[in-house]
Coordinates of C-alpha atoms and ligand atoms in Angstrom, one line a residue:
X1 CA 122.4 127.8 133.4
X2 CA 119.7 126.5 130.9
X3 CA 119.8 127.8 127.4
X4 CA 116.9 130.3 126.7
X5 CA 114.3 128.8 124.5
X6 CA 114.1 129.8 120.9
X7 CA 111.1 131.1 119.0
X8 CA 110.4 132.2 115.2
X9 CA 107.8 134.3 114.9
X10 CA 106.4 134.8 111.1
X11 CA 104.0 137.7 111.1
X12 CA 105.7 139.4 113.9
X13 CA 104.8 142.7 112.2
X14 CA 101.0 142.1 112.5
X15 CA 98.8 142.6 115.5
X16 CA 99.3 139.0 117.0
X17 CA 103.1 139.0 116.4
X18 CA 103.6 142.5 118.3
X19 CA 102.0 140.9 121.4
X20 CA 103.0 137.7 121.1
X21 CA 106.7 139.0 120.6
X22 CA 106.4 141.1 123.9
X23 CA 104.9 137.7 125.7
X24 CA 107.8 135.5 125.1
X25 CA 110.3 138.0 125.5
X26 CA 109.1 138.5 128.9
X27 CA 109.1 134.7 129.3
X28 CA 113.2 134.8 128.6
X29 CA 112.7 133.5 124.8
X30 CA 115.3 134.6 122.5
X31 CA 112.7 135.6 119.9
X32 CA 113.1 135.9 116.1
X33 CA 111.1 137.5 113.7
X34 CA 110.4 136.7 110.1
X35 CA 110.2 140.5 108.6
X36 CA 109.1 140.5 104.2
X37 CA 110.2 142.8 101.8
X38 CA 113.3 145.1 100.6
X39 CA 112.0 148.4 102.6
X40 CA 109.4 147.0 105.1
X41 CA 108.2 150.0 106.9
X42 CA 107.2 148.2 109.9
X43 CA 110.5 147.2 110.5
X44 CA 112.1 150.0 112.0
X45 CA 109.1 150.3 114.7
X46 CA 109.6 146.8 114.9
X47 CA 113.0 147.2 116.5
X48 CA 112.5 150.5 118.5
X49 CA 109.6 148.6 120.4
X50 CA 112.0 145.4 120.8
X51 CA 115.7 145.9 120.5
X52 CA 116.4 142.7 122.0
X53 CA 114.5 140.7 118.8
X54 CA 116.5 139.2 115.8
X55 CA 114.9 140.4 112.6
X56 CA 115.8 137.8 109.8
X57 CA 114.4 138.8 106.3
X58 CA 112.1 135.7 104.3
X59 CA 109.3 135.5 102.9
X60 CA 106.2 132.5 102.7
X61 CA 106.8 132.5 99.5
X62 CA 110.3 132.1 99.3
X63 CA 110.7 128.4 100.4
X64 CA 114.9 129.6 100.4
X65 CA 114.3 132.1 102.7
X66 CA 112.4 129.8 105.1
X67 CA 114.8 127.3 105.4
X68 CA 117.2 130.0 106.5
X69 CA 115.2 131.5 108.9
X70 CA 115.2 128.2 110.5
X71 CA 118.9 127.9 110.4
X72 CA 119.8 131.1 111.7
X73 CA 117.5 131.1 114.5
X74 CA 117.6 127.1 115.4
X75 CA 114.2 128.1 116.9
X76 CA 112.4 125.1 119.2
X77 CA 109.0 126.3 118.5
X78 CA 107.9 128.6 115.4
X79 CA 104.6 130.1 115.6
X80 CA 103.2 131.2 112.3
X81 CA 101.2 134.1 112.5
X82 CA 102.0 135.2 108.8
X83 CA 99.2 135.5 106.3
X84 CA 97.0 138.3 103.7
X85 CA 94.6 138.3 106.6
X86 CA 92.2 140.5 105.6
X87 CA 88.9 139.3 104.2
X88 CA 87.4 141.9 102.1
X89 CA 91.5 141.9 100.4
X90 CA 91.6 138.3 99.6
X91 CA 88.7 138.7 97.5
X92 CA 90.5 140.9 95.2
X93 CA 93.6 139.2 95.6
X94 CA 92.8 135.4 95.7
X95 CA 96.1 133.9 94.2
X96 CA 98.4 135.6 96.4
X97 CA 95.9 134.8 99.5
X98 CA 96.2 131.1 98.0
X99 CA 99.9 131.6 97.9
X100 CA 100.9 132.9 101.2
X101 CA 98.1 132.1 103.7
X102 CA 97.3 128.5 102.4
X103 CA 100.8 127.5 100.4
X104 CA 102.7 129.5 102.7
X105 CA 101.9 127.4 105.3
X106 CA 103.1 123.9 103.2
X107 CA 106.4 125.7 102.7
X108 CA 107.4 126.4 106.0
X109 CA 106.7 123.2 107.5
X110 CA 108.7 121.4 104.3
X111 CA 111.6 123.8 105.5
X112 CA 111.6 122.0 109.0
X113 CA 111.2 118.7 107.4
X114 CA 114.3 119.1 105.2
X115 CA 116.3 120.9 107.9
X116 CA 116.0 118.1 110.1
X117 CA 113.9 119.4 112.6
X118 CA 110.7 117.7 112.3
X119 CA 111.2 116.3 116.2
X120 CA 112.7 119.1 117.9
X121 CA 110.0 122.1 116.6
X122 CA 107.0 122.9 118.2
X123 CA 104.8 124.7 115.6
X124 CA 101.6 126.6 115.9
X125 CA 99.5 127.1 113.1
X126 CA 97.4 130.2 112.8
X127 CA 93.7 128.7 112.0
X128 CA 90.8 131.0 112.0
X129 CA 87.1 130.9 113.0
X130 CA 86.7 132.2 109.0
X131 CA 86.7 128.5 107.8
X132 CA 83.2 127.9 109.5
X133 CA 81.7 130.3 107.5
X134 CA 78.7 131.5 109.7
X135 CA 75.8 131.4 107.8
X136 CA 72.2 129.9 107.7
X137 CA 72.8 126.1 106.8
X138 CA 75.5 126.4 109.1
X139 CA 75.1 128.2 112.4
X140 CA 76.8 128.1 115.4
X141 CA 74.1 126.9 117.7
X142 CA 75.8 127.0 121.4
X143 CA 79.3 127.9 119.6
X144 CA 81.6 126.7 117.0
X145 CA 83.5 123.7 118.6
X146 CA 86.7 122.0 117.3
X147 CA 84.9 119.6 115.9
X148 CA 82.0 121.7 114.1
X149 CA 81.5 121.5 110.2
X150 CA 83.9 123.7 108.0
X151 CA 81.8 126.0 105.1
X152 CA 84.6 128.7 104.7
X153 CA 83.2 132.2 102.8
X154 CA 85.9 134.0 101.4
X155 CA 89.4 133.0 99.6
X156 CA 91.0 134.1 102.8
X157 CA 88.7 131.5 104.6
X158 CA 89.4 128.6 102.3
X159 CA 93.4 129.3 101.8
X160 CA 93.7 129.5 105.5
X161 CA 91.4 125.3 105.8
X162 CA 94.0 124.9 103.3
X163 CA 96.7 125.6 106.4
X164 CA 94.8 124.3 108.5
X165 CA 94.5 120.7 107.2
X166 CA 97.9 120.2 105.7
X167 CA 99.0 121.5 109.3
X168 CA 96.6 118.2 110.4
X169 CA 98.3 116.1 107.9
X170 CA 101.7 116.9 108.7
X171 CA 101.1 116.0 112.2
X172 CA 99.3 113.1 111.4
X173 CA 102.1 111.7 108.8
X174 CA 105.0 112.6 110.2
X175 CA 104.3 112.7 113.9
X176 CA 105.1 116.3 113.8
X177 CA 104.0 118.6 117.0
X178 CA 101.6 120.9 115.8
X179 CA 98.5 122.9 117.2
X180 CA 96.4 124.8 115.5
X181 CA 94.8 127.1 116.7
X182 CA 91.1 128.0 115.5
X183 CA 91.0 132.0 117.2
X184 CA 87.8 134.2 116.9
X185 CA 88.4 137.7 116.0
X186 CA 90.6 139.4 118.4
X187 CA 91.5 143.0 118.5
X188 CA 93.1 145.6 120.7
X189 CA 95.7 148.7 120.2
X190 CA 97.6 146.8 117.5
X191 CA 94.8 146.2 115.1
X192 CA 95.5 147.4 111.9
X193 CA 93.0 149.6 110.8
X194 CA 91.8 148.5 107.5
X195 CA 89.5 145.7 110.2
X196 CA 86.3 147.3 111.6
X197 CA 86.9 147.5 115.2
X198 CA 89.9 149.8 114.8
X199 CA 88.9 151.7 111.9
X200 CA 85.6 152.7 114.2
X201 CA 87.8 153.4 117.5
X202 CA 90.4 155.3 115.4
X203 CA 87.1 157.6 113.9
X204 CA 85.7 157.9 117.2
X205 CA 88.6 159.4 118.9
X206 CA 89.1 161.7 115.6
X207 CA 85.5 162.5 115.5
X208 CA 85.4 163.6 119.6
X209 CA 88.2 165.7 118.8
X210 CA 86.8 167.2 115.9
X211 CA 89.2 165.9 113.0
X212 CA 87.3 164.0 111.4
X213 CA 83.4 164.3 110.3
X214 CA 82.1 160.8 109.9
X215 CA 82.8 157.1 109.2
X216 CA 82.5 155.2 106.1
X217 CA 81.1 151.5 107.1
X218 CA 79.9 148.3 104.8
X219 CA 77.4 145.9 106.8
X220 CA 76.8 146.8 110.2
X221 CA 74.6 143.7 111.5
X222 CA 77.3 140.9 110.8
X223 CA 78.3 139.3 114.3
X224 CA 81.5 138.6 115.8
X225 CA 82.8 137.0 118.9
X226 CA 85.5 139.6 119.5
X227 CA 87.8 139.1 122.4
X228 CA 91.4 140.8 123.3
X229 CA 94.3 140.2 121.3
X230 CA 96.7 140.2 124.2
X231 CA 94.5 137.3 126.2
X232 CA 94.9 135.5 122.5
X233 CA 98.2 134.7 121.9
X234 CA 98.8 133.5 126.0
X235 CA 96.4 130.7 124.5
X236 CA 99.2 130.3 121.7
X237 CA 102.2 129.8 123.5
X238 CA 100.1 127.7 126.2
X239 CA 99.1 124.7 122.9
X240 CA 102.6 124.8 122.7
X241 CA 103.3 124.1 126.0
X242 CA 101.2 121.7 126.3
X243 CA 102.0 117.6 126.6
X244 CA 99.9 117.0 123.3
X245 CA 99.5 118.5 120.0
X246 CA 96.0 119.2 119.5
X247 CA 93.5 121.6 118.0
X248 CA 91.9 124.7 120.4
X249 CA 89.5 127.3 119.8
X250 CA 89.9 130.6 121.3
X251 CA 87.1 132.5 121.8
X252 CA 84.9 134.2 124.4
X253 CA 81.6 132.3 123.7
X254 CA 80.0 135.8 122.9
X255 CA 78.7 137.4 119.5
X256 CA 77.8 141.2 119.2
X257 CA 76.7 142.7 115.6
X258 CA 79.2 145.7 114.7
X259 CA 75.9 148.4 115.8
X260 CA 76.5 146.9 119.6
X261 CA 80.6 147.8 118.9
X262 CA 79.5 151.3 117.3
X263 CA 76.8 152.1 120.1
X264 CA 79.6 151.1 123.0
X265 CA 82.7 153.4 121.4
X266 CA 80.7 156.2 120.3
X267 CA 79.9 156.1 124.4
X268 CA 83.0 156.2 125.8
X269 CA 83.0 159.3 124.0
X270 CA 79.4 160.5 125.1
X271 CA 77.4 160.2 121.8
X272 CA 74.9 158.7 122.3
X273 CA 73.4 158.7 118.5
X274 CA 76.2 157.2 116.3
X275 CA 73.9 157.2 113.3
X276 CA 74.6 160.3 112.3
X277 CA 78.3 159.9 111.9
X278 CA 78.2 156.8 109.8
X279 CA 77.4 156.4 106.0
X280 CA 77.3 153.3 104.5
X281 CA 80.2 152.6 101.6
X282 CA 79.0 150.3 99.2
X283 CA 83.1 149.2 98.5
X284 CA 83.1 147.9 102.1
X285 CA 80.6 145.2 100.7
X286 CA 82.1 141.7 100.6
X287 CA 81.3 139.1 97.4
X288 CA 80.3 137.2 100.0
X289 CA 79.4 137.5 104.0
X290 CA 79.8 135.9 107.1
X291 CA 77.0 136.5 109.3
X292 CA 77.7 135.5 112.5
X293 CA 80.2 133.5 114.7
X294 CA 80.3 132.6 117.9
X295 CA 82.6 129.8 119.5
X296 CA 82.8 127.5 122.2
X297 CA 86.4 128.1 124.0
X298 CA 85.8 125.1 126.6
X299 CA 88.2 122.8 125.3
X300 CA 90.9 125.0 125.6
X301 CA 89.6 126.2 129.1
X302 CA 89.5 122.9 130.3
X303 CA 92.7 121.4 128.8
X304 CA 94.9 124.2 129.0
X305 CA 93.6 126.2 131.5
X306 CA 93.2 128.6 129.4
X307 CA 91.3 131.8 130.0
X308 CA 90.1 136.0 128.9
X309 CA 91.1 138.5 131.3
X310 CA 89.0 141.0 128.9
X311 CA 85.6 141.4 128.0
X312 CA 83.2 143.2 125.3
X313 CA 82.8 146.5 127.0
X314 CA 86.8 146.1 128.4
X315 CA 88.1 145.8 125.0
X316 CA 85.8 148.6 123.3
X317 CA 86.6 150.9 125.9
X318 CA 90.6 150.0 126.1
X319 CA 90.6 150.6 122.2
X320 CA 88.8 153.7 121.9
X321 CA 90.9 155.2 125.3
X322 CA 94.4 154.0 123.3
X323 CA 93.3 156.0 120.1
X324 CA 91.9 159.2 122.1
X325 CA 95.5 159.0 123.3
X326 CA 97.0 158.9 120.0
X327 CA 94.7 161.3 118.3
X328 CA 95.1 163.8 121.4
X329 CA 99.0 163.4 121.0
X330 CA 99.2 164.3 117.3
X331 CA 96.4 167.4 117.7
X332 CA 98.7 168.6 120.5
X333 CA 102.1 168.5 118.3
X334 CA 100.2 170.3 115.9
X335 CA 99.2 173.0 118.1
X336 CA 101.4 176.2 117.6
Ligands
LIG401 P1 98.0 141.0 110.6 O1 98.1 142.1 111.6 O2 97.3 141.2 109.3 O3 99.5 140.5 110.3 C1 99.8 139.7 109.2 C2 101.3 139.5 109.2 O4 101.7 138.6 108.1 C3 102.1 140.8 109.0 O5 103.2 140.8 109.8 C4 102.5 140.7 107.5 O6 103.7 141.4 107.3 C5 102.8 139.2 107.4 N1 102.8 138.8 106.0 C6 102.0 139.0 105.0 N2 102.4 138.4 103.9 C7 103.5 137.8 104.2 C8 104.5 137.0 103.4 N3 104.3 136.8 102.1 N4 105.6 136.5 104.0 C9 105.8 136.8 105.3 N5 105.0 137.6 106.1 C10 103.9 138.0 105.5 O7 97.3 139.7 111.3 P2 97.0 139.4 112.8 O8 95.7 139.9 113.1 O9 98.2 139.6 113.6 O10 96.7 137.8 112.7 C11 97.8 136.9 112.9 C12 97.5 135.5 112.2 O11 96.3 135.0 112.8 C13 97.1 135.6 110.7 O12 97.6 134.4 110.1 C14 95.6 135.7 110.7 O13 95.1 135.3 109.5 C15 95.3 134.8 111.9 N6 94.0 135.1 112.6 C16 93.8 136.4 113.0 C17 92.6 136.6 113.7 C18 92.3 138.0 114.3 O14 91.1 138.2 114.7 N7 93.3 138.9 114.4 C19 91.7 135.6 114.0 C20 92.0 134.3 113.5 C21 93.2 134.1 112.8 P3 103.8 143.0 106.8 O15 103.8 143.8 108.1 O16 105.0 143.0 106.0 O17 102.5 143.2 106.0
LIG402 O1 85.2 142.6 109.4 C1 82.1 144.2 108.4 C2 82.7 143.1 107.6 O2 87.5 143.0 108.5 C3 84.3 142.3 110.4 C4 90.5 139.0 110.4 O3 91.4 139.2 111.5 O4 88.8 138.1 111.8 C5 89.0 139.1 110.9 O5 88.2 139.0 109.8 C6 82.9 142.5 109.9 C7 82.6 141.9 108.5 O6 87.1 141.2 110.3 C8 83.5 147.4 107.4 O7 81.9 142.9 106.4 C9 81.5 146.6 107.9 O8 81.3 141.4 108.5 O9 87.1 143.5 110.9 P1 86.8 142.7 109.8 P2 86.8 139.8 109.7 O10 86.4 139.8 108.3 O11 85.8 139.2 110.7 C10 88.9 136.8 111.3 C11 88.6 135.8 112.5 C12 90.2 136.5 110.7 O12 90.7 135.4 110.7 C13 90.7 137.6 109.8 O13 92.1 137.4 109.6 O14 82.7 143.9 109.7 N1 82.4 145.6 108.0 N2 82.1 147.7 107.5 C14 83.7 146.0 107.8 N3 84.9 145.5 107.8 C15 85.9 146.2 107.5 N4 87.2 145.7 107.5 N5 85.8 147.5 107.1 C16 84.6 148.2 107.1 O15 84.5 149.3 106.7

């Protein structure tokens, strides 16, 4: 019988890593996951939801701990999903966004240089539709293309170009297979919610049910082209699949402003008038703002055969049913 394949997952206790984990377990993959940190309360939740995954402790930052990550889990492909990913954070936390989501990158792929493993790893680099910036001297016409001109808008956005070329040049110089990936935001049941989709599906639910009297929100005309998370990472494991390294954007070749996302969850709830349940927070402001993006996904369509199984109103809906579920679960515990 053939061995399994081997994946390391960094980031597996982030929204992408959870699904991703459950793909390529289902796929017979003996996974690994790179988990941070002394106490890492994720951890624990991490396990109950997969007993079958290895947790190995390491850090990006912790070249040491990368290189045994690599040795313990002898993995075949590695997908990095690790990274400070949240915008509005890496503005007041630049080094450390320099440090893990740009640096970070550079040290893991020096640990499967000097392991020897620079021909037999597959590696997939997290890129992000952040690094084009979406603004007026650079919009994204028809969509944001593999090709399209980089003007990234935050630290997050130029720490993760940062990956995202040294990912380039590593494949370039050393002949290395690696994809990057360029997603579009993608959300679903796993998002944390400090990012705006979740944090308006989690008020909604608590709002319905009458815990909660309103939602604090920064800009609300911003665009986005926001697809499923779980459609997302097929697209991952299907660059490294592929015959070629290469470069794909993921994305659903729609943009909606967050209103359109307020007006559809506030719906599903049968409120029709969400204004009166939203203030505007003047700490949700950024330094900087990305106004809209929009991508092209044909590339990947084409070439990989990739494809989204769910749309705008499917992924609202599916996110404001999952926390409605959640929220009614805890009331209900609390009911004497
Ligand atoms: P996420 O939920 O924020 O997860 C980030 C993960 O990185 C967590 O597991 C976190 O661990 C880990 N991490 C942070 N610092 C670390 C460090 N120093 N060493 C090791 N691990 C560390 O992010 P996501 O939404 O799943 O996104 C996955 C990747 O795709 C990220 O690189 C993100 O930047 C990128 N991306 C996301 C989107 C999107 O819309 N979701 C779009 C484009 C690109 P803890 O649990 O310990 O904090
Ligand atoms: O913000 C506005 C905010 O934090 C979306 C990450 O996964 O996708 C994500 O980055 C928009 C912005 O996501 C709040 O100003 C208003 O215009 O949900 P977000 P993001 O910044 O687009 C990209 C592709 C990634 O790569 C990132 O890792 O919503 N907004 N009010 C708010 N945003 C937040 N978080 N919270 C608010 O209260």
């Amino acid at each position: 019988m053939a061995e399994p394949k081997r994946a390391l997952i960094t980031g597996v206790t982030g929204q992408d890593g959870g699904h991703l984990a459950e793909l390529l377990l289902a796929e017979g993959y003996a996974v690994y996951g790179l988990v941070r940190g002394q106490n890492n309360p994720r951890r624990a939740q991490l396990q109950a939801e997969f007993p079958t995954l290895t947790v190995i402790e390491g850090d990006l930052t912790d070249p040491a701990s990368l290189v045994r990550a690599l040795e313990r889990s002898d993995a075949n492909e590695v997908f990095n999903l690790a990274a400070v990913s949240h915008v509005g954070f890496s503005f007041a936390n630049p080094t450390l966004t320099a440090d893990v989501t740009g640096k970070g990158v550079l040290n893991l792929l020096e640990a499967i240089r000097i392991t020897g493993r620079s021909e037999r790893t597959r590696f997939y680099q997290a890129s992000t539709s952040e690094m084009f910036g979406g603004l007026d001297y650079n919009r994204p016409g028809n969509g944001y293309t593999e090709d399209s001109l980089f003007h990234p808008r935050s630290p997050y956005g130029v720490a993760k170009l940062y990956g995202h070329w040294i990912a380039k040049n590593y494949r370039e110089s050393y002949g290395m297979f690696i994809s990057c990936g360029i997603l579009f935001n993608h959300e679903g049941e796993r998002r944390g919610k400090e990012f705006v989709t979740r944090k308006i599906t989690d008020a909604v639910a608590r709002i319905s049910l009458g815990r909660q009297s309103h939602i604090d929100l920064g800009n609300l005309w911003p665009k986005r082209d926001w697809g499923y998370a779980g459609d997302y990472v097929r697209g991952m494991w299907q660059m490294l699949q592929h015959s070629e390294p290469d470069d794909f954007v993921l994305a659903t070749g729609e943009t909606h402003s967050i209103e359109d996302f307020l007006t559809l969850a506030f719906a599903e709830v049968g409120i029709e008038d969400w204004r009166p349940y939203v203030r505007q927070d003047a700490a949700q402001l950024r330094p900087a703002e990305v106004d809209i993006l929009l991508g092209d996904p044909s590339k990947a369509e084409s070439v990989l055969g990739w494809r989204r199984d769910v749309d705008f109103p499917g992924l609202v809906s599916r996110m404001v049913a999952h926390d409605l579920a959640v929220q009614s679960e805890e009331s209900g515990t609390r009911t004497p």
